[in-house]
Amino acid sequence: AWLSWVRQQPLSLAAFVPVAILLLTRSDVCLKAIAILFSIGCAIILSAHWARWLQFLYQTPFNRSDPVFQQDISFFTFDLPIAQLVEFWLMGTILVTFCSVLLLYLLSGNALSEGRFPGFSVRQQRHLQVLGGGVMLVMAMRYGLRRYELLYSSEGATYGANFIDIKARLPAESILGLLAGSIGIMLLLRGFFAAYPPKPKSSYLYKVWHLYEFISPESAIATYFITAVLSSWIVPAILQRSIVQPNELVLETPYIERSINFTRAGFNLDQIEAKTFDPSGNLNPATLQSNYQTIDN
């Protein structure tokens, strides 16, 4: 698959090689150019969603809540899109910063050009830990938003959250969000308190620092990735095959009913009054003559 992709993407590879050479030889110029292009790109994307900001600032409630999170529907129409834009901007900014700083530290002192890398200094490690903590905190925010995005799922029998989304993916997103947030706090504390450790042993910060002090970042991040793979892909696939597929109609019926009811409400079709039409059958020539327009139509 990799060789096939290489054969199909000659132009991409041809463009990647000079960019990589420039990054290694003129990293200062390239990183400035990347920062400028990233800023322009973010400005274009955010400005294209100015209407969402207006809707967010002047929103009105729908006076109807979703059945999963008990949030007013206006939250998904006005608040969630703005939160997604903010998360997109934060993630892009912190990732560009982290990668730029990491590249500068790797290229400092001509370490790579001499074929050896002595490792990061203590100050560099603290700086990278703080930036890594920021990345993980934004990841925790992303998982928090992805919990609400499950209501837009299109993987089930109908559009919207299904059995696996609610019973497996929703707890997984919550667990991963808590785990990412904990790792982010740990990295921030390690980066900050490595230079300025808290003094009073009775303080709250000292207790938190003492809790994280014995957890290595490598083991925490490895635990996070293993949990992400298990909870996001493996466990839902196993539950889908072993529990849902053998009894899919019974398990998915409540979620199908939700989809139908909210679709009808979205198109204002839930206010229709249904009446049974029971024709009497007393048809005669006089009735046909009095309703000739219907007959002719």
PDB file of C-alpha atoms in Angstrom:
ATOM      1  CA  ALA A   1       0.000   0.000   0.000  1.00  0.00           C
ATOM      2  CA  TRP A   2       2.844   2.366   0.847  1.00  0.00           C
ATOM      3  CA  LEU A   3       4.656   1.682  -2.447  1.00  0.00           C
ATOM      4  CA  SER A   4       1.409   2.130  -4.352  1.00  0.00           C
ATOM      5  CA  TRP A   5       0.851   5.499  -2.709  1.00  0.00           C
ATOM      6  CA  VAL A   6       4.418   6.544  -3.541  1.00  0.00           C
ATOM      7  CA  ARG A   7       3.887   5.693  -7.213  1.00  0.00           C
ATOM      8  CA  GLN A   8       0.604   7.625  -7.297  1.00  0.00           C
ATOM      9  CA  GLN A   9       1.939  10.724  -5.564  1.00  0.00           C
ATOM     10  CA  PRO A  10       5.155  11.719  -7.370  1.00  0.00           C
ATOM     11  CA  LEU A  11       4.363  15.431  -7.253  1.00  0.00           C
ATOM     12  CA  SER A  12       3.668  15.337  -3.512  1.00  0.00           C
ATOM     13  CA  LEU A  13       6.972  13.620  -2.851  1.00  0.00           C
ATOM     14  CA  ALA A  14       8.786  15.981  -5.194  1.00  0.00           C
ATOM     15  CA  ALA A  15       7.379  18.931  -3.251  1.00  0.00           C
ATOM     16  CA  PHE A  16       8.116  17.348   0.124  1.00  0.00           C
ATOM     17  CA  VAL A  17      11.839  16.851  -0.515  1.00  0.00           C
ATOM     18  CA  PRO A  18      12.774  20.530  -1.065  1.00  0.00           C
ATOM     19  CA  VAL A  19      10.559  21.581   1.864  1.00  0.00           C
ATOM     20  CA  ALA A  20      12.349  19.106   4.131  1.00  0.00           C
ATOM     21  CA  ILE A  21      15.751  20.357   2.909  1.00  0.00           C
ATOM     22  CA  LEU A  22      14.742  23.972   3.535  1.00  0.00           C
ATOM     23  CA  LEU A  23      13.495  23.114   7.018  1.00  0.00           C
ATOM     24  CA  LEU A  24      16.826  21.518   7.870  1.00  0.00           C
ATOM     25  CA  THR A  25      19.034  24.186   6.282  1.00  0.00           C
ATOM     26  CA  ARG A  26      17.017  27.398   6.705  1.00  0.00           C
ATOM     27  CA  SER A  27      14.709  26.507   9.565  1.00  0.00           C
ATOM     28  CA  ASP A  28      14.399  30.112  10.795  1.00  0.00           C
ATOM     29  CA  VAL A  29      13.101  31.392   7.449  1.00  0.00           C
ATOM     30  CA  CYS A  30      10.826  28.377   6.897  1.00  0.00           C
ATOM     31  CA  LEU A  31       9.276  28.551  10.351  1.00  0.00           C
ATOM     32  CA  LYS A  32       8.540  32.252   9.926  1.00  0.00           C
ATOM     33  CA  ALA A  33       6.923  31.537   6.552  1.00  0.00           C
ATOM     34  CA  ILE A  34       4.878  28.686   8.062  1.00  0.00           C
ATOM     35  CA  ALA A  35       3.725  30.952  10.905  1.00  0.00           C
ATOM     36  CA  ILE A  36       2.643  33.663   8.447  1.00  0.00           C
ATOM     37  CA  LEU A  37       0.808  31.196   6.184  1.00  0.00           C
ATOM     38  CA  PHE A  38      -0.855  29.546   9.175  1.00  0.00           C
ATOM     39  CA  SER A  39      -2.012  32.919  10.502  1.00  0.00           C
ATOM     40  CA  ILE A  40      -3.444  33.904   7.127  1.00  0.00           C
ATOM     41  CA  GLY A  41      -5.164  30.525   6.770  1.00  0.00           C
ATOM     42  CA  CYS A  42      -6.736  30.773  10.232  1.00  0.00           C
ATOM     43  CA  ALA A  43      -7.885  34.322   9.520  1.00  0.00           C
ATOM     44  CA  ILE A  44      -9.541  33.235   6.266  1.00  0.00           C
ATOM     45  CA  ILE A  45     -11.257  30.251   7.871  1.00  0.00           C
ATOM     46  CA  LEU A  46     -12.489  32.172  10.905  1.00  0.00           C
ATOM     47  CA  SER A  47     -13.668  35.146   8.836  1.00  0.00           C
ATOM     48  CA  ALA A  48     -15.638  32.783   6.584  1.00  0.00           C
ATOM     49  CA  HIS A  49     -17.713  31.814   9.634  1.00  0.00           C
ATOM     50  CA  TRP A  50     -18.647  35.348  10.684  1.00  0.00           C
ATOM     51  CA  ALA A  51     -22.339  34.463  10.372  1.00  0.00           C
ATOM     52  CA  ARG A  52     -21.917  31.774  13.053  1.00  0.00           C
ATOM     53  CA  TRP A  53     -20.496  34.400  15.411  1.00  0.00           C
ATOM     54  CA  LEU A  54     -23.524  36.623  14.814  1.00  0.00           C
ATOM     55  CA  GLN A  55     -25.866  33.696  15.481  1.00  0.00           C
ATOM     56  CA  PHE A  56     -23.923  32.888  18.654  1.00  0.00           C
ATOM     57  CA  LEU A  57     -24.122  36.485  19.906  1.00  0.00           C
ATOM     58  CA  TYR A  58     -27.848  36.860  19.138  1.00  0.00           C
ATOM     59  CA  GLN A  59     -29.069  33.319  19.738  1.00  0.00           C
ATOM     60  CA  THR A  60     -32.535  32.381  20.914  1.00  0.00           C
ATOM     61  CA  PRO A  61     -33.568  29.192  22.734  1.00  0.00           C
ATOM     62  CA  PHE A  62     -35.447  26.425  20.979  1.00  0.00           C
ATOM     63  CA  ASN A  63     -37.227  25.414  24.209  1.00  0.00           C
ATOM     64  CA  ARG A  64     -36.629  21.772  23.389  1.00  0.00           C
ATOM     65  CA  SER A  65     -33.841  19.552  24.741  1.00  0.00           C
ATOM     66  CA  ASP A  66     -32.009  16.600  23.277  1.00  0.00           C
ATOM     67  CA  PRO A  67     -32.638  13.244  25.018  1.00  0.00           C
ATOM     68  CA  VAL A  68     -28.952  12.421  25.657  1.00  0.00           C
ATOM     69  CA  PHE A  69     -27.323  15.521  27.196  1.00  0.00           C
ATOM     70  CA  GLN A  70     -30.518  17.399  28.094  1.00  0.00           C
ATOM     71  CA  GLN A  71     -29.152  20.472  26.335  1.00  0.00           C
ATOM     72  CA  ASP A  72     -31.410  22.938  24.580  1.00  0.00           C
ATOM     73  CA  ILE A  73     -31.234  22.418  20.815  1.00  0.00           C
ATOM     74  CA  SER A  74     -29.896  25.968  20.496  1.00  0.00           C
ATOM     75  CA  PHE A  75     -26.644  24.733  22.059  1.00  0.00           C
ATOM     76  CA  PHE A  76     -25.969  22.507  19.037  1.00  0.00           C
ATOM     77  CA  THR A  77     -27.013  25.222  16.589  1.00  0.00           C
ATOM     78  CA  PHE A  78     -25.215  28.236  18.072  1.00  0.00           C
ATOM     79  CA  ASP A  79     -22.732  27.265  20.835  1.00  0.00           C
ATOM     80  CA  LEU A  80     -21.183  24.041  19.537  1.00  0.00           C
ATOM     81  CA  PRO A  81     -20.010  25.455  16.156  1.00  0.00           C
ATOM     82  CA  ILE A  82     -18.235  28.343  17.907  1.00  0.00           C
ATOM     83  CA  ALA A  83     -16.605  25.974  20.392  1.00  0.00           C
ATOM     84  CA  GLN A  84     -15.395  23.864  17.445  1.00  0.00           C
ATOM     85  CA  LEU A  85     -13.884  26.939  15.781  1.00  0.00           C
ATOM     86  CA  VAL A  86     -12.097  27.930  19.000  1.00  0.00           C
ATOM     87  CA  GLU A  87     -10.793  24.383  19.458  1.00  0.00           C
ATOM     88  CA  PHE A  88      -9.572  24.320  15.835  1.00  0.00           C
ATOM     89  CA  TRP A  89      -7.682  27.600  16.338  1.00  0.00           C
ATOM     90  CA  LEU A  90      -6.187  26.520  19.675  1.00  0.00           C
ATOM     91  CA  MET A  91      -5.102  23.119  18.346  1.00  0.00           C
ATOM     92  CA  GLY A  92      -3.508  24.576  15.233  1.00  0.00           C
ATOM     93  CA  THR A  93      -1.690  27.278  17.181  1.00  0.00           C
ATOM     94  CA  ILE A  94      -0.312  25.003  19.891  1.00  0.00           C
ATOM     95  CA  LEU A  95       0.719  22.284  17.411  1.00  0.00           C
ATOM     96  CA  VAL A  96       2.559  24.731  15.145  1.00  0.00           C
ATOM     97  CA  THR A  97       4.283  26.190  18.205  1.00  0.00           C
ATOM     98  CA  PHE A  98       5.233  22.785  19.615  1.00  0.00           C
ATOM     99  CA  CYS A  99       6.580  21.467  16.297  1.00  0.00           C
ATOM    100  CA  SER A 100       8.509  24.688  15.630  1.00  0.00           C
ATOM    101  CA  VAL A 101      10.125  24.707  19.057  1.00  0.00           C
ATOM    102  CA  LEU A 102      10.934  20.993  18.801  1.00  0.00           C
ATOM    103  CA  LEU A 103      12.583  21.493  15.406  1.00  0.00           C
ATOM    104  CA  LEU A 104      14.610  24.462  16.658  1.00  0.00           C
ATOM    105  CA  TYR A 105      15.865  22.478  19.631  1.00  0.00           C
ATOM    106  CA  LEU A 106      16.759  19.513  17.425  1.00  0.00           C
ATOM    107  CA  LEU A 107      18.714  21.740  15.046  1.00  0.00           C
ATOM    108  CA  SER A 108      20.430  23.775  17.761  1.00  0.00           C
ATOM    109  CA  GLY A 109      24.182  23.309  18.087  1.00  0.00           C
ATOM    110  CA  ASN A 110      24.506  21.463  14.756  1.00  0.00           C
ATOM    111  CA  ALA A 111      23.689  18.238  16.573  1.00  0.00           C
ATOM    112  CA  LEU A 112      21.938  16.523  13.677  1.00  0.00           C
ATOM    113  CA  SER A 113      24.445  17.695  11.058  1.00  0.00           C
ATOM    114  CA  GLU A 114      27.218  16.063  13.082  1.00  0.00           C
ATOM    115  CA  GLY A 115      25.298  12.788  13.277  1.00  0.00           C
ATOM    116  CA  ARG A 116      24.632  12.867  16.998  1.00  0.00           C
ATOM    117  CA  PHE A 117      22.051  14.277  19.369  1.00  0.00           C
ATOM    118  CA  PRO A 118      23.105  14.676  23.006  1.00  0.00           C
ATOM    119  CA  GLY A 119      19.523  15.181  24.170  1.00  0.00           C
ATOM    120  CA  PHE A 120      17.481  18.122  25.328  1.00  0.00           C
ATOM    121  CA  SER A 121      18.741  20.351  28.090  1.00  0.00           C
ATOM    122  CA  VAL A 122      16.774  20.713  31.306  1.00  0.00           C
ATOM    123  CA  ARG A 123      15.315  24.051  30.241  1.00  0.00           C
ATOM    124  CA  GLN A 124      14.390  22.671  26.829  1.00  0.00           C
ATOM    125  CA  GLN A 125      12.672  19.707  28.472  1.00  0.00           C
ATOM    126  CA  ARG A 126      10.652  22.029  30.707  1.00  0.00           C
ATOM    127  CA  HIS A 127       9.645  24.158  27.722  1.00  0.00           C
ATOM    128  CA  LEU A 128       8.555  21.123  25.680  1.00  0.00           C
ATOM    129  CA  GLN A 129       6.657  19.704  28.651  1.00  0.00           C
ATOM    130  CA  VAL A 130       4.685  22.936  29.055  1.00  0.00           C
ATOM    131  CA  LEU A 131       3.861  23.026  25.344  1.00  0.00           C
ATOM    132  CA  GLY A 132       2.988  19.314  25.399  1.00  0.00           C
ATOM    133  CA  GLY A 133       0.708  19.974  28.335  1.00  0.00           C
ATOM    134  CA  GLY A 134      -1.055  22.630  26.283  1.00  0.00           C
ATOM    135  CA  VAL A 135      -1.528  20.153  23.432  1.00  0.00           C
ATOM    136  CA  MET A 136      -3.067  17.574  25.754  1.00  0.00           C
ATOM    137  CA  LEU A 137      -5.395  20.126  27.366  1.00  0.00           C
ATOM    138  CA  VAL A 138      -6.690  21.140  23.934  1.00  0.00           C
ATOM    139  CA  MET A 139      -7.081  17.424  23.156  1.00  0.00           C
ATOM    140  CA  ALA A 140      -9.198  17.127  26.296  1.00  0.00           C
ATOM    141  CA  MET A 141     -11.335  19.982  24.959  1.00  0.00           C
ATOM    142  CA  ARG A 142     -11.643  18.173  21.620  1.00  0.00           C
ATOM    143  CA  TYR A 143     -12.854  14.995  23.323  1.00  0.00           C
ATOM    144  CA  GLY A 144     -15.382  17.032  25.268  1.00  0.00           C
ATOM    145  CA  LEU A 145     -16.779  18.449  22.022  1.00  0.00           C
ATOM    146  CA  ARG A 146     -16.725  15.069  20.304  1.00  0.00           C
ATOM    147  CA  ARG A 147     -19.149  13.801  22.924  1.00  0.00           C
ATOM    148  CA  TYR A 148     -21.770  16.198  21.569  1.00  0.00           C
ATOM    149  CA  GLU A 149     -20.788  15.460  17.957  1.00  0.00           C
ATOM    150  CA  LEU A 150     -21.929  11.863  18.457  1.00  0.00           C
ATOM    151  CA  LEU A 151     -25.475  13.124  17.944  1.00  0.00           C
ATOM    152  CA  TYR A 152     -24.466  13.811  14.324  1.00  0.00           C
ATOM    153  CA  SER A 153     -23.212  10.254  13.777  1.00  0.00           C
ATOM    154  CA  SER A 154     -24.000   8.676  10.407  1.00  0.00           C
ATOM    155  CA  GLU A 155     -22.641   5.194  11.141  1.00  0.00           C
ATOM    156  CA  GLY A 156     -25.858   3.622  12.371  1.00  0.00           C
ATOM    157  CA  ALA A 157     -29.103   2.591  10.721  1.00  0.00           C
ATOM    158  CA  THR A 158     -30.311   6.202  10.829  1.00  0.00           C
ATOM    159  CA  TYR A 159     -28.678   9.607  11.145  1.00  0.00           C
ATOM    160  CA  GLY A 160     -27.846  10.394  14.763  1.00  0.00           C
ATOM    161  CA  ALA A 161     -26.462   8.600  17.783  1.00  0.00           C
ATOM    162  CA  ASN A 162     -27.042   4.838  17.838  1.00  0.00           C
ATOM    163  CA  PHE A 163     -26.618   2.122  20.454  1.00  0.00           C
ATOM    164  CA  ILE A 164     -22.824   1.859  20.105  1.00  0.00           C
ATOM    165  CA  ASP A 165     -22.421   5.641  20.129  1.00  0.00           C
ATOM    166  CA  ILE A 166     -24.252   6.006  23.435  1.00  0.00           C
ATOM    167  CA  LYS A 167     -23.123   2.825  25.192  1.00  0.00           C
ATOM    168  CA  ALA A 168     -19.490   2.638  23.992  1.00  0.00           C
ATOM    169  CA  ARG A 169     -18.216   5.760  22.229  1.00  0.00           C
ATOM    170  CA  LEU A 170     -19.728   8.284  24.658  1.00  0.00           C
ATOM    171  CA  PRO A 171     -18.028   6.752  27.745  1.00  0.00           C
ATOM    172  CA  ALA A 172     -14.828   6.358  25.692  1.00  0.00           C
ATOM    173  CA  GLU A 173     -14.783  10.053  24.751  1.00  0.00           C
ATOM    174  CA  SER A 174     -15.345  10.987  28.400  1.00  0.00           C
ATOM    175  CA  ILE A 175     -12.549   8.718  29.625  1.00  0.00           C
ATOM    176  CA  LEU A 176     -10.121   9.920  26.956  1.00  0.00           C
ATOM    177  CA  GLY A 177     -10.971  13.540  27.742  1.00  0.00           C
ATOM    178  CA  LEU A 178     -10.252  13.028  31.446  1.00  0.00           C
ATOM    179  CA  LEU A 179      -7.060  11.130  30.644  1.00  0.00           C
ATOM    180  CA  ALA A 180      -5.834  13.791  28.207  1.00  0.00           C
ATOM    181  CA  GLY A 181      -6.649  16.538  30.698  1.00  0.00           C
ATOM    182  CA  SER A 182      -4.786  14.722  33.481  1.00  0.00           C
ATOM    183  CA  ILE A 183      -1.721  14.249  31.279  1.00  0.00           C
ATOM    184  CA  GLY A 184      -1.865  17.911  30.265  1.00  0.00           C
ATOM    185  CA  ILE A 185      -1.958  19.030  33.904  1.00  0.00           C
ATOM    186  CA  MET A 186       0.886  16.625  34.729  1.00  0.00           C
ATOM    187  CA  LEU A 187       3.095  17.991  31.934  1.00  0.00           C
ATOM    188  CA  LEU A 188       2.358  21.581  32.919  1.00  0.00           C
ATOM    189  CA  LEU A 189       3.196  20.863  36.556  1.00  0.00           C
ATOM    190  CA  ARG A 190       6.388  19.016  35.650  1.00  0.00           C
ATOM    191  CA  GLY A 191       7.489  21.849  33.391  1.00  0.00           C
ATOM    192  CA  PHE A 192       6.693  24.591  35.898  1.00  0.00           C
ATOM    193  CA  PHE A 193       7.504  22.989  39.234  1.00  0.00           C
ATOM    194  CA  ALA A 194      10.769  21.503  37.978  1.00  0.00           C
ATOM    195  CA  ALA A 195      12.193  25.015  38.341  1.00  0.00           C
ATOM    196  CA  TYR A 196       9.870  26.297  41.068  1.00  0.00           C
ATOM    197  CA  PRO A 197       8.774  23.375  43.287  1.00  0.00           C
ATOM    198  CA  PRO A 198       6.049  24.191  45.839  1.00  0.00           C
ATOM    199  CA  LYS A 199       7.457  24.640  49.330  1.00  0.00           C
ATOM    200  CA  PRO A 200       4.687  24.151  51.905  1.00  0.00           C
ATOM    201  CA  LYS A 201       3.914  20.453  52.128  1.00  0.00           C
ATOM    202  CA  SER A 202       0.401  21.209  53.328  1.00  0.00           C
ATOM    203  CA  SER A 203      -0.533  23.249  50.244  1.00  0.00           C
ATOM    204  CA  TYR A 204      -2.907  21.939  47.597  1.00  0.00           C
ATOM    205  CA  LEU A 205      -0.349  22.472  44.823  1.00  0.00           C
ATOM    206  CA  TYR A 206       2.206  20.377  46.691  1.00  0.00           C
ATOM    207  CA  LYS A 207      -0.264  17.495  47.025  1.00  0.00           C
ATOM    208  CA  VAL A 208      -1.086  17.625  43.314  1.00  0.00           C
ATOM    209  CA  TRP A 209       2.603  17.867  42.407  1.00  0.00           C
ATOM    210  CA  HIS A 210       3.446  14.958  44.716  1.00  0.00           C
ATOM    211  CA  LEU A 211       0.723  12.893  43.032  1.00  0.00           C
ATOM    212  CA  TYR A 212       2.135  13.474  39.538  1.00  0.00           C
ATOM    213  CA  GLU A 213       5.809  13.429  40.521  1.00  0.00           C
ATOM    214  CA  PHE A 214       6.122   9.645  40.334  1.00  0.00           C
ATOM    215  CA  ILE A 215       4.323   9.268  36.981  1.00  0.00           C
ATOM    216  CA  SER A 216       6.612   9.400  33.979  1.00  0.00           C
ATOM    217  CA  PRO A 217       5.322  11.277  30.906  1.00  0.00           C
ATOM    218  CA  GLU A 218       6.272   8.335  28.675  1.00  0.00           C
ATOM    219  CA  SER A 219       4.124   5.833  30.590  1.00  0.00           C
ATOM    220  CA  ALA A 220       1.211   8.281  30.798  1.00  0.00           C
ATOM    221  CA  ILE A 221       1.252   9.006  27.051  1.00  0.00           C
ATOM    222  CA  ALA A 222       1.620   5.290  26.239  1.00  0.00           C
ATOM    223  CA  THR A 223      -1.397   4.566  28.453  1.00  0.00           C
ATOM    224  CA  TYR A 224      -3.330   7.285  26.650  1.00  0.00           C
ATOM    225  CA  PHE A 225      -2.604   5.890  23.174  1.00  0.00           C
ATOM    226  CA  ILE A 226      -3.422   2.312  24.205  1.00  0.00           C
ATOM    227  CA  THR A 227      -6.693   3.461  25.785  1.00  0.00           C
ATOM    228  CA  ALA A 228      -7.531   5.495  22.674  1.00  0.00           C
ATOM    229  CA  VAL A 229      -7.030   2.514  20.345  1.00  0.00           C
ATOM    230  CA  LEU A 230      -9.001   0.132  22.562  1.00  0.00           C
ATOM    231  CA  SER A 231     -11.915   2.427  23.383  1.00  0.00           C
ATOM    232  CA  SER A 232     -12.285   4.173  20.016  1.00  0.00           C
ATOM    233  CA  TRP A 233     -11.916   1.256  17.581  1.00  0.00           C
ATOM    234  CA  ILE A 234     -11.482  -2.199  19.061  1.00  0.00           C
ATOM    235  CA  VAL A 235     -14.158  -2.216  21.788  1.00  0.00           C
ATOM    236  CA  PRO A 236     -16.915  -0.599  19.643  1.00  0.00           C
ATOM    237  CA  ALA A 237     -16.194  -3.045  16.798  1.00  0.00           C
ATOM    238  CA  ILE A 238     -16.409  -6.036  19.160  1.00  0.00           C
ATOM    239  CA  LEU A 239     -19.653  -4.785  20.719  1.00  0.00           C
ATOM    240  CA  GLN A 240     -21.148  -4.112  17.289  1.00  0.00           C
ATOM    241  CA  ARG A 241     -20.460  -7.649  16.089  1.00  0.00           C
ATOM    242  CA  SER A 242     -21.193  -9.563  19.288  1.00  0.00           C
ATOM    243  CA  ILE A 243     -24.128  -7.629  20.789  1.00  0.00           C
ATOM    244  CA  VAL A 244     -25.749  -5.286  18.287  1.00  0.00           C
ATOM    245  CA  GLN A 245     -25.807  -7.288  15.048  1.00  0.00           C
ATOM    246  CA  PRO A 246     -27.500 -10.397  16.567  1.00  0.00           C
ATOM    247  CA  ASN A 247     -30.291  -8.231  18.024  1.00  0.00           C
ATOM    248  CA  GLU A 248     -30.046  -5.029  16.031  1.00  0.00           C
ATOM    249  CA  LEU A 249     -33.743  -4.226  15.592  1.00  0.00           C
ATOM    250  CA  VAL A 250     -34.521  -4.376  19.316  1.00  0.00           C
ATOM    251  CA  LEU A 251     -31.437  -2.409  20.385  1.00  0.00           C
ATOM    252  CA  GLU A 252     -31.632   0.259  17.695  1.00  0.00           C
ATOM    253  CA  THR A 253     -35.396   0.850  17.811  1.00  0.00           C
ATOM    254  CA  PRO A 254     -35.285   3.591  20.518  1.00  0.00           C
ATOM    255  CA  TYR A 255     -32.616   5.487  18.574  1.00  0.00           C
ATOM    256  CA  ILE A 256     -34.505   5.101  15.280  1.00  0.00           C
ATOM    257  CA  GLU A 257     -37.606   6.496  16.979  1.00  0.00           C
ATOM    258  CA  ARG A 258     -35.580   9.454  18.255  1.00  0.00           C
ATOM    259  CA  SER A 259     -34.296  10.139  14.753  1.00  0.00           C
ATOM    260  CA  ILE A 260     -37.812  10.001  13.286  1.00  0.00           C
ATOM    261  CA  ASN A 261     -39.322  12.201  15.993  1.00  0.00           C
ATOM    262  CA  PHE A 262     -36.663  14.904  15.798  1.00  0.00           C
ATOM    263  CA  THR A 263     -36.686  14.834  11.996  1.00  0.00           C
ATOM    264  CA  ARG A 264     -40.437  15.389  12.034  1.00  0.00           C
ATOM    265  CA  ALA A 265     -39.998  18.188  14.574  1.00  0.00           C
ATOM    266  CA  GLY A 266     -37.250  19.768  12.475  1.00  0.00           C
ATOM    267  CA  PHE A 267     -39.594  20.012   9.487  1.00  0.00           C
ATOM    268  CA  ASN A 268     -42.529  21.031  11.719  1.00  0.00           C
ATOM    269  CA  LEU A 269     -44.360  17.818  10.895  1.00  0.00           C
ATOM    270  CA  ASP A 270     -45.072  16.861  14.496  1.00  0.00           C
ATOM    271  CA  GLN A 271     -48.086  19.223  14.668  1.00  0.00           C
ATOM    272  CA  ILE A 272     -50.106  17.397  12.019  1.00  0.00           C
ATOM    273  CA  GLU A 273     -53.464  16.080  13.171  1.00  0.00           C
ATOM    274  CA  ALA A 274     -54.145  12.596  11.804  1.00  0.00           C
ATOM    275  CA  LYS A 275     -57.749  11.567  11.120  1.00  0.00           C
ATOM    276  CA  THR A 276     -59.101   8.313   9.748  1.00  0.00           C
ATOM    277  CA  PHE A 277     -61.013   8.647   6.476  1.00  0.00           C
ATOM    278  CA  ASP A 278     -63.856   6.159   6.254  1.00  0.00           C
ATOM    279  CA  PRO A 279     -65.848   6.611   3.033  1.00  0.00           C
ATOM    280  CA  SER A 280     -69.503   5.702   3.314  1.00  0.00           C
ATOM    281  CA  GLY A 281     -69.777   4.219  -0.180  1.00  0.00           C
ATOM    282  CA  ASN A 282     -73.126   5.949  -1.034  1.00  0.00           C
ATOM    283  CA  LEU A 283     -72.034   7.078  -4.489  1.00  0.00           C
ATOM    284  CA  ASN A 284     -74.749   8.151  -6.978  1.00  0.00           C
ATOM    285  CA  PRO A 285     -74.984  10.236 -10.186  1.00  0.00           C
ATOM    286  CA  ALA A 286     -76.051  13.324  -8.256  1.00  0.00           C
ATOM    287  CA  THR A 287     -72.891  13.210  -6.153  1.00  0.00           C
ATOM    288  CA  LEU A 288     -70.737  12.897  -9.289  1.00  0.00           C
ATOM    289  CA  GLN A 289     -72.487  15.890 -10.895  1.00  0.00           C
ATOM    290  CA  SER A 290     -72.028  18.048  -7.805  1.00  0.00           C
ATOM    291  CA  ASN A 291     -68.326  17.167  -7.688  1.00  0.00           C
ATOM    292  CA  TYR A 292     -67.604  17.330 -11.421  1.00  0.00           C
ATOM    293  CA  GLN A 293     -64.477  19.479 -10.893  1.00  0.00           C
ATOM    294  CA  THR A 294     -62.884  16.727  -8.813  1.00  0.00           C
ATOM    295  CA  ILE A 295     -63.854  14.087 -11.344  1.00  0.00           C
ATOM    296  CA  ASP A 296     -62.522  16.129 -14.285  1.00  0.00           C
ATOM    297  CA  ASN A 297     -59.231  16.767 -12.557  1.00  0.00           C
TER     298      ASN A 297
END
